[in-house]
PDB file of N, CA and C in Angstrom:
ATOM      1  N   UNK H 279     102.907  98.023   3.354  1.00 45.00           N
ATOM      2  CA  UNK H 279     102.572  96.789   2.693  1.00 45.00           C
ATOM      3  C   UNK H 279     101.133  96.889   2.186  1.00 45.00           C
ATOM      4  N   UNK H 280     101.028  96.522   1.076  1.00 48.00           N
ATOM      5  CA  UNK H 280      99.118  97.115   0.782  1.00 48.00           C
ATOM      6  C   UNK H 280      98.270  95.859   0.940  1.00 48.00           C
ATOM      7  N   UNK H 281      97.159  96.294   1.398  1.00 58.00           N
ATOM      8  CA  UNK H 281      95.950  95.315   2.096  1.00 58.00           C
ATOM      9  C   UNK H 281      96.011  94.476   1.197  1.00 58.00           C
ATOM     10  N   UNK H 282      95.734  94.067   0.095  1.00 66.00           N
ATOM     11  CA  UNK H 282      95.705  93.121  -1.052  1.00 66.00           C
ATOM     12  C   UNK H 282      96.855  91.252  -0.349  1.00 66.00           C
ATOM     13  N   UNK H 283      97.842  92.040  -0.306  1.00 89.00           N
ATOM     14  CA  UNK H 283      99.111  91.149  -0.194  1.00 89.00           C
ATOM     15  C   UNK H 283      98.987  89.853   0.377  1.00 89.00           C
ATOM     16  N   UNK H 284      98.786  88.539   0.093  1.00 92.00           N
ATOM     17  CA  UNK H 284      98.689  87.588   1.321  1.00 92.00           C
ATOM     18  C   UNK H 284      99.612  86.476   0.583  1.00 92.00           C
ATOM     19  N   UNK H 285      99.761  85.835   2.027  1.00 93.00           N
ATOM     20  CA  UNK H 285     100.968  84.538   2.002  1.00 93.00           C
ATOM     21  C   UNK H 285     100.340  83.362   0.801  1.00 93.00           C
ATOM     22  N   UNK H 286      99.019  83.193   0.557  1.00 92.00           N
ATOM     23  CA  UNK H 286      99.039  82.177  -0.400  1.00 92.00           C
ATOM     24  C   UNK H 286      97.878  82.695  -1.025  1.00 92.00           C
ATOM     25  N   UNK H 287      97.632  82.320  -1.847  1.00 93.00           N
ATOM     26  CA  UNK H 287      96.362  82.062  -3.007  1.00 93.00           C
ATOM     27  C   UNK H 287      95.534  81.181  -2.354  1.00 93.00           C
ATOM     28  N   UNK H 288      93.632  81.694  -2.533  1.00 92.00           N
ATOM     29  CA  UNK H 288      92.597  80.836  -1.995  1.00 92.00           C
ATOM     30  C   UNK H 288      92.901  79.918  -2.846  1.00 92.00           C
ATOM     31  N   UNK H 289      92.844  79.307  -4.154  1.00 94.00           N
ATOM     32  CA  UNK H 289      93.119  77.720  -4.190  1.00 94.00           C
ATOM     33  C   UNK H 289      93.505  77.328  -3.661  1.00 94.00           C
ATOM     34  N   UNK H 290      95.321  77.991  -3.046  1.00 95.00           N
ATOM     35  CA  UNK H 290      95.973  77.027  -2.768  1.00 95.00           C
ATOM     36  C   UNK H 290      95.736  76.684  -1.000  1.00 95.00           C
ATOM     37  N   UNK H 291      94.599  77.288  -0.550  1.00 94.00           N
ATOM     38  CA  UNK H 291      94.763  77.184   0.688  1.00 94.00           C
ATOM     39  C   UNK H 291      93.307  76.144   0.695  1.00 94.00           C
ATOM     40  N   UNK H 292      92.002  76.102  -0.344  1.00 95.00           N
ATOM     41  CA  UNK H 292      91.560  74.855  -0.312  1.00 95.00           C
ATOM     42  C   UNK H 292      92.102  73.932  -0.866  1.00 95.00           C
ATOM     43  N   UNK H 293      93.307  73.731  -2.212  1.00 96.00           N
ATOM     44  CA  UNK H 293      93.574  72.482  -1.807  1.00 96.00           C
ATOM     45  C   UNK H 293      94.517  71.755  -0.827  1.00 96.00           C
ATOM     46  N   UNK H 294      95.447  72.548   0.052  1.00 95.00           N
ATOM     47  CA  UNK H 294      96.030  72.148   1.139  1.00 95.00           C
ATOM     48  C   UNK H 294      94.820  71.498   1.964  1.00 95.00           C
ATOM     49  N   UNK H 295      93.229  72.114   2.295  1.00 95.00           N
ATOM     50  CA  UNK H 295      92.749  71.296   3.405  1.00 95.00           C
ATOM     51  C   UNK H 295      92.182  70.543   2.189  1.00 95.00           C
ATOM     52  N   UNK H 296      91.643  70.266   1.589  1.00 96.00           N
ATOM     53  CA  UNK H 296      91.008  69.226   0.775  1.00 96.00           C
ATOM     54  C   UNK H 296      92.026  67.849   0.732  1.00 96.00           C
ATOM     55  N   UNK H 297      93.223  68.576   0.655  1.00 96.00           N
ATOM     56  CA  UNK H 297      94.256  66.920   0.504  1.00 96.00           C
ATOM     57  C   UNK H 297      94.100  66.562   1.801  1.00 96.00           C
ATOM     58  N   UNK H 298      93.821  67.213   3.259  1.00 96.00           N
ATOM     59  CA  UNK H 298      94.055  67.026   4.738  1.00 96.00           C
ATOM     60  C   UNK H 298      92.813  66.735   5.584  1.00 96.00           C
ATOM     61  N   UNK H 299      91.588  66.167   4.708  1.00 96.00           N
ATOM     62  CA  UNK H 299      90.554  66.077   5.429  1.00 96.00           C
ATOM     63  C   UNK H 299      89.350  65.205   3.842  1.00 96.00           C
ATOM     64  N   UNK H 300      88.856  64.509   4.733  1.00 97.00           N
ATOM     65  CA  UNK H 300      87.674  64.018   3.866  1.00 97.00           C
ATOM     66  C   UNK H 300      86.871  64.906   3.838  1.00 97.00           C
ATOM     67  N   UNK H 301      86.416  65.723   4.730  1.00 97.00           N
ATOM     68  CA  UNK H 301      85.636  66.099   5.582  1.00 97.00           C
ATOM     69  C   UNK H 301      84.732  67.496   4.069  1.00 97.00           C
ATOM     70  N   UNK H 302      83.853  68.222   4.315  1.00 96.00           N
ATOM     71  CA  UNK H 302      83.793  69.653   3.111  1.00 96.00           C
ATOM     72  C   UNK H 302      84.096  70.908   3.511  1.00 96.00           C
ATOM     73  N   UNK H 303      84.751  71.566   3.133  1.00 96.00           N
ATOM     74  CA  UNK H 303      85.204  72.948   3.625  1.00 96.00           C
ATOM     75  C   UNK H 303      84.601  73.967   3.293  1.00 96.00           C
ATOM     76  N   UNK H 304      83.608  74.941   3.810  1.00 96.00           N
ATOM     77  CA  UNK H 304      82.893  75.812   3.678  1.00 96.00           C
ATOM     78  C   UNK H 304      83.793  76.825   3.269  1.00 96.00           C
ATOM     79  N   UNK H 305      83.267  77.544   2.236  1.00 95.00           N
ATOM     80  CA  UNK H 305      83.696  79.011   1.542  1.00 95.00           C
ATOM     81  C   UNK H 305      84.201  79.876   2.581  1.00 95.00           C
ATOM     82  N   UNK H 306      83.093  80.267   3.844  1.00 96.00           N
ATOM     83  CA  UNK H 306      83.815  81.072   4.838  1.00 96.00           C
ATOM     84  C   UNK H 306      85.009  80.617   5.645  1.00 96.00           C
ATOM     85  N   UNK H 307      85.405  78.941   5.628  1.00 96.00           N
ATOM     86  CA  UNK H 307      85.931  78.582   6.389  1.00 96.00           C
ATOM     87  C   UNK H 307      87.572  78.952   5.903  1.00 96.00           C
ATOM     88  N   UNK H 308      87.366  78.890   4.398  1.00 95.00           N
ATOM     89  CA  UNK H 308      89.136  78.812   3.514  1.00 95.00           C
ATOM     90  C   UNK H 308      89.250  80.482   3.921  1.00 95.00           C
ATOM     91  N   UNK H 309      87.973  81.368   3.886  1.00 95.00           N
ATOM     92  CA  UNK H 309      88.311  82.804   3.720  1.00 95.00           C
ATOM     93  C   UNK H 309      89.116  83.184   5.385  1.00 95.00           C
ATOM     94  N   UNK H 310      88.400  82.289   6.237  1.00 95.00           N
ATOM     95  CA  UNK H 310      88.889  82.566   7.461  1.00 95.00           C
ATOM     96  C   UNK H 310      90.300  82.010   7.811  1.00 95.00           C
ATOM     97  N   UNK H 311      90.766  80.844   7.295  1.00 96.00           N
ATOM     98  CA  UNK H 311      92.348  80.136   7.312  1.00 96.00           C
ATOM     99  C   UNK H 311      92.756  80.698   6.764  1.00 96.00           C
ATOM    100  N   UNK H 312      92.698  81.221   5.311  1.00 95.00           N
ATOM    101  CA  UNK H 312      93.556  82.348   4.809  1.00 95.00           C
ATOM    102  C   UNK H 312      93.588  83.770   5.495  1.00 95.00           C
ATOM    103  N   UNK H 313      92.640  84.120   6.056  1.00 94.00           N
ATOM    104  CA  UNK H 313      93.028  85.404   6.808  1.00 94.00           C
ATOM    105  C   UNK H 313      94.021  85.036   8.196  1.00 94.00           C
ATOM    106  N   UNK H 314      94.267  83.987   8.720  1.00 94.00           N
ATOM    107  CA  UNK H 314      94.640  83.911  10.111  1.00 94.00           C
ATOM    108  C   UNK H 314      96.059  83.539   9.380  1.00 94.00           C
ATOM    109  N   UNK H 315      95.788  82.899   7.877  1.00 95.00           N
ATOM    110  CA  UNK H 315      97.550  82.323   7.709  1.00 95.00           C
ATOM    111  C   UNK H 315      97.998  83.745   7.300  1.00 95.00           C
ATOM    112  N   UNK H 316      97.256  84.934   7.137  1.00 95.00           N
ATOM    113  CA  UNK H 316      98.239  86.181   6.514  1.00 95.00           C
ATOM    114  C   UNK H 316      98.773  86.637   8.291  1.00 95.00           C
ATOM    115  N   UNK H 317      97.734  86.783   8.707  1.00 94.00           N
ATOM    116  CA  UNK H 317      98.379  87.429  10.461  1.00 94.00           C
ATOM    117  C   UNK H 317      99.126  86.473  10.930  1.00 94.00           C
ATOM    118  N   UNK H 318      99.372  85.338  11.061  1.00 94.00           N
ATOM    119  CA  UNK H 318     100.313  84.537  11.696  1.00 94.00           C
ATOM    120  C   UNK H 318     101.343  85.278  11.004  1.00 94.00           C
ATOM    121  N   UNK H 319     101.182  85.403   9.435  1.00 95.00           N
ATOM    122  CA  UNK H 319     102.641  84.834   8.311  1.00 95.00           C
ATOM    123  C   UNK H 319     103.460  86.137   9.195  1.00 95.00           C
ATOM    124  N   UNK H 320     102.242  87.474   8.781  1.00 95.00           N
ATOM    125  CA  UNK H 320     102.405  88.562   8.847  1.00 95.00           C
ATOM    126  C   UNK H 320     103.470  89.353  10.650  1.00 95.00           C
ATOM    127  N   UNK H 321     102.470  88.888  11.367  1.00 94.00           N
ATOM    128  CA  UNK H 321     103.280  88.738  12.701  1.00 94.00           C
ATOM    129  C   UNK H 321     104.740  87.734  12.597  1.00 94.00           C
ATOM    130  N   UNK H 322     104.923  87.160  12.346  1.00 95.00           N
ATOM    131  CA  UNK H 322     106.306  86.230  12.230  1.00 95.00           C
ATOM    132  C   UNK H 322     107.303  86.866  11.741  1.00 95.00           C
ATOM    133  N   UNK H 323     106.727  87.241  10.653  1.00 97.00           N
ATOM    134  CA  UNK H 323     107.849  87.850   9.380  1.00 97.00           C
ATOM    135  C   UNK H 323     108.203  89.565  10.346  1.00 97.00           C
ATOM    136  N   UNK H 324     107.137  90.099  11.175  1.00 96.00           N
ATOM    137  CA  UNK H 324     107.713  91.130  11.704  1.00 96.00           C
ATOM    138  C   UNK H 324     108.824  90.774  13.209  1.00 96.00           C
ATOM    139  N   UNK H 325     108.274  90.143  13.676  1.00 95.00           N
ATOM    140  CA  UNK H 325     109.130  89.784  14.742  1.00 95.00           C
ATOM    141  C   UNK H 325     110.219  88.793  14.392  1.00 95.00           C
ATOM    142  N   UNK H 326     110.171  88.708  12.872  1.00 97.00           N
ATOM    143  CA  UNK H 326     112.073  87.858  12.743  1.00 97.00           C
ATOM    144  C   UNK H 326     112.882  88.915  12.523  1.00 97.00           C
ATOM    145  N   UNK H 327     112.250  89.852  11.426  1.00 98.00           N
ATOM    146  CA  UNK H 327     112.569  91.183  11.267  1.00 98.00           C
ATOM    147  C   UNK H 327     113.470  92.038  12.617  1.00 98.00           C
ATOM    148  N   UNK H 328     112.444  92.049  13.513  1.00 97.00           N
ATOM    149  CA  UNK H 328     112.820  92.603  14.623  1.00 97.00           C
ATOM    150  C   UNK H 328     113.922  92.158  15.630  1.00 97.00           C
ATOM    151  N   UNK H 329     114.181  90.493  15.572  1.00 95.00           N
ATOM    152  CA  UNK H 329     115.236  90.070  16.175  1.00 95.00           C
ATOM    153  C   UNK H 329     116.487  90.173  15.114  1.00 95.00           C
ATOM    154  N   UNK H 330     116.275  89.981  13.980  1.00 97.00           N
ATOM    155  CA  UNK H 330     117.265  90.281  13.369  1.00 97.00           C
ATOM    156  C   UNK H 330     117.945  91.162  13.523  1.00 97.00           C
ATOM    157  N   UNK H 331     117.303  92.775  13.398  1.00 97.00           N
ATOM    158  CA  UNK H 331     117.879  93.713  13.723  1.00 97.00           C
ATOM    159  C   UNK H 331     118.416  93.927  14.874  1.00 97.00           C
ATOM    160  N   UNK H 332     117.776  93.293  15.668  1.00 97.00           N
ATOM    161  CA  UNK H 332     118.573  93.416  17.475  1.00 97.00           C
ATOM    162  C   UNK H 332     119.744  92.821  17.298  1.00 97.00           C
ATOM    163  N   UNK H 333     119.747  91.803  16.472  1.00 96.00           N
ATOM    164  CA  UNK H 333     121.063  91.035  16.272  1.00 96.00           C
ATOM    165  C   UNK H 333     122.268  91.832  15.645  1.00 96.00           C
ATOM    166  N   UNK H 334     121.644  93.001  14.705  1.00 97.00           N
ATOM    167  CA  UNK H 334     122.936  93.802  14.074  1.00 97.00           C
ATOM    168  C   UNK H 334     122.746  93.477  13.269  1.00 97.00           C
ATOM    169  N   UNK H 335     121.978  92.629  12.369  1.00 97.00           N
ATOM    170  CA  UNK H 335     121.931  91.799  11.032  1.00 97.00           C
ATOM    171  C   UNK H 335     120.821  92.778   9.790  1.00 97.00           C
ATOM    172  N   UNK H 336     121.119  92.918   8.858  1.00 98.00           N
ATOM    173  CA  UNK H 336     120.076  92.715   7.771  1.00 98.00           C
ATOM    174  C   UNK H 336     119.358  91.951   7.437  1.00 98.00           C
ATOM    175  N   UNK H 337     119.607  90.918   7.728  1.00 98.00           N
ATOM    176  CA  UNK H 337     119.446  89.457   7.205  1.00 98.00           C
ATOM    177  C   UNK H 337     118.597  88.697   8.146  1.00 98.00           C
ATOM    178  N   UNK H 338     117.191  88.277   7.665  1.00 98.00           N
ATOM    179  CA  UNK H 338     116.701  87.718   8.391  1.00 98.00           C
ATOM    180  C   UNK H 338     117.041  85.928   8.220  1.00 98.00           C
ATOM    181  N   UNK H 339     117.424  85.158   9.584  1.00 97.00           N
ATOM    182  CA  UNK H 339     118.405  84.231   9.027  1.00 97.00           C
ATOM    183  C   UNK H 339     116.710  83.158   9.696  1.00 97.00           C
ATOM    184  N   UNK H 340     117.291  81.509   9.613  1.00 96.00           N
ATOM    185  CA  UNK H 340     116.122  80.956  10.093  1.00 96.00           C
ATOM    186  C   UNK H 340     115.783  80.461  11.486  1.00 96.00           C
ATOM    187  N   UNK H 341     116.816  81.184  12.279  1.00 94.00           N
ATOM    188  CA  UNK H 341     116.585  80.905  13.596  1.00 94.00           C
ATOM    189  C   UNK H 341     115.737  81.823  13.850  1.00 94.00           C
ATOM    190  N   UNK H 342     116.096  83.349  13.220  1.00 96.00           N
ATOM    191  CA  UNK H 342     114.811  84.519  13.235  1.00 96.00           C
ATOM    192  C   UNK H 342     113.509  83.671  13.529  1.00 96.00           C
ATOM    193  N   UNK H 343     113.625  82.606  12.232  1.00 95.00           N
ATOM    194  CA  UNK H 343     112.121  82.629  12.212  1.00 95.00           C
ATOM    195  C   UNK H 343     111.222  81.685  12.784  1.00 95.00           C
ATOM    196  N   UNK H 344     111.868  80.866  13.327  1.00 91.00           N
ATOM    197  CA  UNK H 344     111.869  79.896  14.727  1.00 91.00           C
ATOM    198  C   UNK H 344     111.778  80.457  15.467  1.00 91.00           C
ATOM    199  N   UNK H 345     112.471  81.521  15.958  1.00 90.00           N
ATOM    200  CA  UNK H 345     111.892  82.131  17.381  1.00 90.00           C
ATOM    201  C   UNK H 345     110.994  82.820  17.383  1.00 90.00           C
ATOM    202  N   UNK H 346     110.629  83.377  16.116  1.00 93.00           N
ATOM    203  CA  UNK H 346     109.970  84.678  15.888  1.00 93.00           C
ATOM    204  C   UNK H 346     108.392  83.330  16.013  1.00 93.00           C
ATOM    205  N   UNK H 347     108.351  82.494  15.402  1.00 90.00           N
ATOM    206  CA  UNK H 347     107.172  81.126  15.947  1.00 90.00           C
ATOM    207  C   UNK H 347     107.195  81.482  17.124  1.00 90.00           C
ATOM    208  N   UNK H 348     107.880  80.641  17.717  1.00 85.00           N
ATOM    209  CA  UNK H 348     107.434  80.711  19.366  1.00 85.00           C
ATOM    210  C   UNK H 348     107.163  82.034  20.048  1.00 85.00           C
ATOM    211  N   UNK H 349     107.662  82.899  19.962  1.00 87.00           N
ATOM    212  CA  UNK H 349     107.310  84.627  20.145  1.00 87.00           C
ATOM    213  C   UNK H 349     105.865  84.719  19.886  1.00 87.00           C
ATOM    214  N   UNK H 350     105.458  84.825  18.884  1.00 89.00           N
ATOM    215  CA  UNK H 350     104.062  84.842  18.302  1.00 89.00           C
ATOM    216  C   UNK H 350     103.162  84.117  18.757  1.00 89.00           C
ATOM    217  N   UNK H 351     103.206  82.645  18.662  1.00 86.00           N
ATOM    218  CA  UNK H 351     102.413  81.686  18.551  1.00 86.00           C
ATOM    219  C   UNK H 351     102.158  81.407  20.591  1.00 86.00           C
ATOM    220  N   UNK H 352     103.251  81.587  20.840  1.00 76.00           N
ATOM    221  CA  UNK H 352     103.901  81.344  22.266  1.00 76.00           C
ATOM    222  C   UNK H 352     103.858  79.479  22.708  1.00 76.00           C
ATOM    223  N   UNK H 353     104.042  79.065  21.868  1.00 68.00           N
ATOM    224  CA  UNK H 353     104.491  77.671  21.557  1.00 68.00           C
ATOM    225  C   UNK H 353     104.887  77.181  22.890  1.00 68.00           C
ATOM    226  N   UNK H 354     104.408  76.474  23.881  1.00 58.00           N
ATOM    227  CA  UNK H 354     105.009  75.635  24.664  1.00 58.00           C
ATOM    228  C   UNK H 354     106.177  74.634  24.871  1.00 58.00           C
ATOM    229  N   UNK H 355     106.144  74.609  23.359  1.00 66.00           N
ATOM    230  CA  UNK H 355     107.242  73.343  23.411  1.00 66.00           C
ATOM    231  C   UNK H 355     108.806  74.080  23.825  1.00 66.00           C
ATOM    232  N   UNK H 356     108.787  75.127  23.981  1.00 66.00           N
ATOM    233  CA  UNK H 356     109.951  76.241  24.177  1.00 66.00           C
ATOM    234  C   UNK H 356     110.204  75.978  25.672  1.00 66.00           C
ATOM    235  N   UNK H 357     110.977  75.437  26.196  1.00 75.00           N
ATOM    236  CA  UNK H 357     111.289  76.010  27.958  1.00 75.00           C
ATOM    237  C   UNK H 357     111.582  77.003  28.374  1.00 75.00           C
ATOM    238  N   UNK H 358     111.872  78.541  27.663  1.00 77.00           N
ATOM    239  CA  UNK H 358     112.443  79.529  28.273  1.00 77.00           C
ATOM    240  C   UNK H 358     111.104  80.175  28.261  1.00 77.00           C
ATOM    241  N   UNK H 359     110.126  79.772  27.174  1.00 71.00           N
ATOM    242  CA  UNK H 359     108.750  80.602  27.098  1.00 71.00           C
ATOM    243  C   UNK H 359     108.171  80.250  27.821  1.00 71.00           C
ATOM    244  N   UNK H 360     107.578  78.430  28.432  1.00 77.00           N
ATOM    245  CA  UNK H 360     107.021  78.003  29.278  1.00 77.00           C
ATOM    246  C   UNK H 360     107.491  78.639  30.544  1.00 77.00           C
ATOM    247  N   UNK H 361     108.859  78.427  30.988  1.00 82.00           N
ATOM    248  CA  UNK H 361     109.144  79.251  32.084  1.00 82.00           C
ATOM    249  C   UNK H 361     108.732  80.777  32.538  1.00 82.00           C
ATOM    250  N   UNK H 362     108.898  81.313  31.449  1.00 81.00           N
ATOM    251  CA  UNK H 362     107.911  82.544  31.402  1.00 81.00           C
ATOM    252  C   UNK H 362     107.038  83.193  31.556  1.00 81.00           C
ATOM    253  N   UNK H 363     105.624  81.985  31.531  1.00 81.00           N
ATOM    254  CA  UNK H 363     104.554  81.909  31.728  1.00 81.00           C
ATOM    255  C   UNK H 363     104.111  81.905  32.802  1.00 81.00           C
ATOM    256  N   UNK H 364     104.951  80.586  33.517  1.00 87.00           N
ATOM    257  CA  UNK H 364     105.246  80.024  35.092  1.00 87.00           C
ATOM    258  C   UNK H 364     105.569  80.756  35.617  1.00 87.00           C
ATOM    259  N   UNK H 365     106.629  82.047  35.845  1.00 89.00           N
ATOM    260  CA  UNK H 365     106.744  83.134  35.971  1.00 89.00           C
ATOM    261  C   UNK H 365     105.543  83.868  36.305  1.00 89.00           C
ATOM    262  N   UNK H 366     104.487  84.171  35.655  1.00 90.00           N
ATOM    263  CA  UNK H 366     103.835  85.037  35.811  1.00 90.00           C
ATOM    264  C   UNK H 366     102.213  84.690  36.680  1.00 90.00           C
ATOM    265  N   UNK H 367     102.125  83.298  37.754  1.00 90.00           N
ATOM    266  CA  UNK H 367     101.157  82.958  38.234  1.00 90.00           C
ATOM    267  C   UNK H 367     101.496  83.247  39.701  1.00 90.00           C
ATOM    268  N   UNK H 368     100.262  83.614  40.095  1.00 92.00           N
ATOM    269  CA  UNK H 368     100.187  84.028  41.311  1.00 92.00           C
ATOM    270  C   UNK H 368     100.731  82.889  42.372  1.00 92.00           C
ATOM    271  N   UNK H 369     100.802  83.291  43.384  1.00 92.00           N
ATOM    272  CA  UNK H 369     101.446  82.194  44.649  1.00 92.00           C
ATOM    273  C   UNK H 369     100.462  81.113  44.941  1.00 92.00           C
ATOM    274  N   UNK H 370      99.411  81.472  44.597  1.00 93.00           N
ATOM    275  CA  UNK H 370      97.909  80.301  44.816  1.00 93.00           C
ATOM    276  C   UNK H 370      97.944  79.599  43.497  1.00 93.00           C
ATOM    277  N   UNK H 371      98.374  80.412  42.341  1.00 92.00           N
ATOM    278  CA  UNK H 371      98.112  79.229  41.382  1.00 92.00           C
ATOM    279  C   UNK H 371      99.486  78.391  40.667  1.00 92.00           C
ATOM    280  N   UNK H 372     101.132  78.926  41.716  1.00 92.00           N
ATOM    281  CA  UNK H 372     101.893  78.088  41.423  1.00 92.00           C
ATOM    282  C   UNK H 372     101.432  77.033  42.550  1.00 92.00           C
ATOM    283  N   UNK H 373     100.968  76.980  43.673  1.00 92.00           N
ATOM    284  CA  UNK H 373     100.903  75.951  44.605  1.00 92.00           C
ATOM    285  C   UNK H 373      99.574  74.607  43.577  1.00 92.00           C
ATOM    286  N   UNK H 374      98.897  75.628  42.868  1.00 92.00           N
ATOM    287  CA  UNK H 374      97.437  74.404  42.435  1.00 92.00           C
ATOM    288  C   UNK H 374      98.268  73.927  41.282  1.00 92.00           C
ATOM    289  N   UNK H 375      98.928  74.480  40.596  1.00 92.00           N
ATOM    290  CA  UNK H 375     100.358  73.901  39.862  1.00 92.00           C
ATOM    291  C   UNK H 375     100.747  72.641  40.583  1.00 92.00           C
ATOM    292  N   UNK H 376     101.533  72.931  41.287  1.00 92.00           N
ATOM    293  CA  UNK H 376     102.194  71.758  41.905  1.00 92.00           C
ATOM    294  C   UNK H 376     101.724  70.853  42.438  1.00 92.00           C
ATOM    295  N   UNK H 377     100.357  71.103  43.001  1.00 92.00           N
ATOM    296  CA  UNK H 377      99.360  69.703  43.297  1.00 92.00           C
ATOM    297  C   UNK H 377      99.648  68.859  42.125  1.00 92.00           C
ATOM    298  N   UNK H 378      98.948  69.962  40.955  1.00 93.00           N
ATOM    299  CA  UNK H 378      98.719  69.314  39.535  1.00 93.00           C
ATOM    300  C   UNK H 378     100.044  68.206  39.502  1.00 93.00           C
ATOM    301  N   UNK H 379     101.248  69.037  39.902  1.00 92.00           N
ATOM    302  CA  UNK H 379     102.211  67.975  38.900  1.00 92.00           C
ATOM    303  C   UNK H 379     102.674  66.957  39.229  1.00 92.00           C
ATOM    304  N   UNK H 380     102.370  66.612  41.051  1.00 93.00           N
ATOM    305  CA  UNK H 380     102.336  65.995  42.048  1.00 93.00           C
ATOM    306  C   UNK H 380     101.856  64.904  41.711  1.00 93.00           C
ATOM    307  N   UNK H 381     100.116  65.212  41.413  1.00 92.00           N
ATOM    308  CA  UNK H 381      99.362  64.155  41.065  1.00 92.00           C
ATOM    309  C   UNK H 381     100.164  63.154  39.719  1.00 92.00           C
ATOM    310  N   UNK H 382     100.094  64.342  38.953  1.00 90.00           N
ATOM    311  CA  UNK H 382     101.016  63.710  37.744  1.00 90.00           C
ATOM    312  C   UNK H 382     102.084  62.603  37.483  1.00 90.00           C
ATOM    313  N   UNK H 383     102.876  62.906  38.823  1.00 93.00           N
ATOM    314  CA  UNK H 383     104.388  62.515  38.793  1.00 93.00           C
ATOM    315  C   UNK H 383     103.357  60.849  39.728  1.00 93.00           C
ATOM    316  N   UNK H 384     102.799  60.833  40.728  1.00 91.00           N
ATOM    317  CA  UNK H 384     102.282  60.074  41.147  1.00 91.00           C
ATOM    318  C   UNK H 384     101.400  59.028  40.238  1.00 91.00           C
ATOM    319  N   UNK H 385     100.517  59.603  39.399  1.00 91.00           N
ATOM    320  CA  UNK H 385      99.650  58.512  38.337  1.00 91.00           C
ATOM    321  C   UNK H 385     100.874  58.198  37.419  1.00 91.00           C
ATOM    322  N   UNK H 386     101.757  58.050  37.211  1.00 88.00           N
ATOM    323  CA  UNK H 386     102.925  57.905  36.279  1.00 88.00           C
ATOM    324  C   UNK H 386     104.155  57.344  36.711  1.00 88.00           C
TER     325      UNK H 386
END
């Protein structure tokens, strides 16, 4: 894929925040959202790729690319990913967990 290639055009990525903020957007700031929107785009589009093919498919379909989000991004709103996570804490910090959710379930 050659270095050049990216998911949008700098206009179009200051006027997306210009319509989304009163606020002024610094030159380095659009150069830096456009670089993070090519590696997000860029990571996504490989890991839909990649489930696709696990799937047997050519075809990258749009659940690819929903999961291939949460894969990447590691999106919480996912329960099999959150679980995942939870999975991977030590025995001291599922117990400070469960204080946490204790308290939680209690103020609520």
């Amino acid at each position: 894929m050659p270095e050049a290639l990216s998911i949008t055009k700098p206009n179009t990525v200051e006027t997306f925040m210009k319509a989304n903020t009163d606020l002024r957007i610094a030159a380095d700031a659009l150069k830096e959202f456009q670089k993070q929107l090519d590696t997000l785009a860029l990571s996504i589009t490989k890991e839909a790729a990649k489930q696709a093919t696990a799937a047997g498919r050519t075809t990258i379909m749009a659940a690819d690319v929903k999961s291939a989000m949460t894969v990447v991004t590691g999106s919480t709103s996912d329960l099999p990913y959150l679980f995942r996570q939870l999975e991977k804490l030590t025995a001291k910090e599922t117990a400070d967990l469960s204080t946490l959710i204790q308290k939680w379930i209690a103020a609520h």
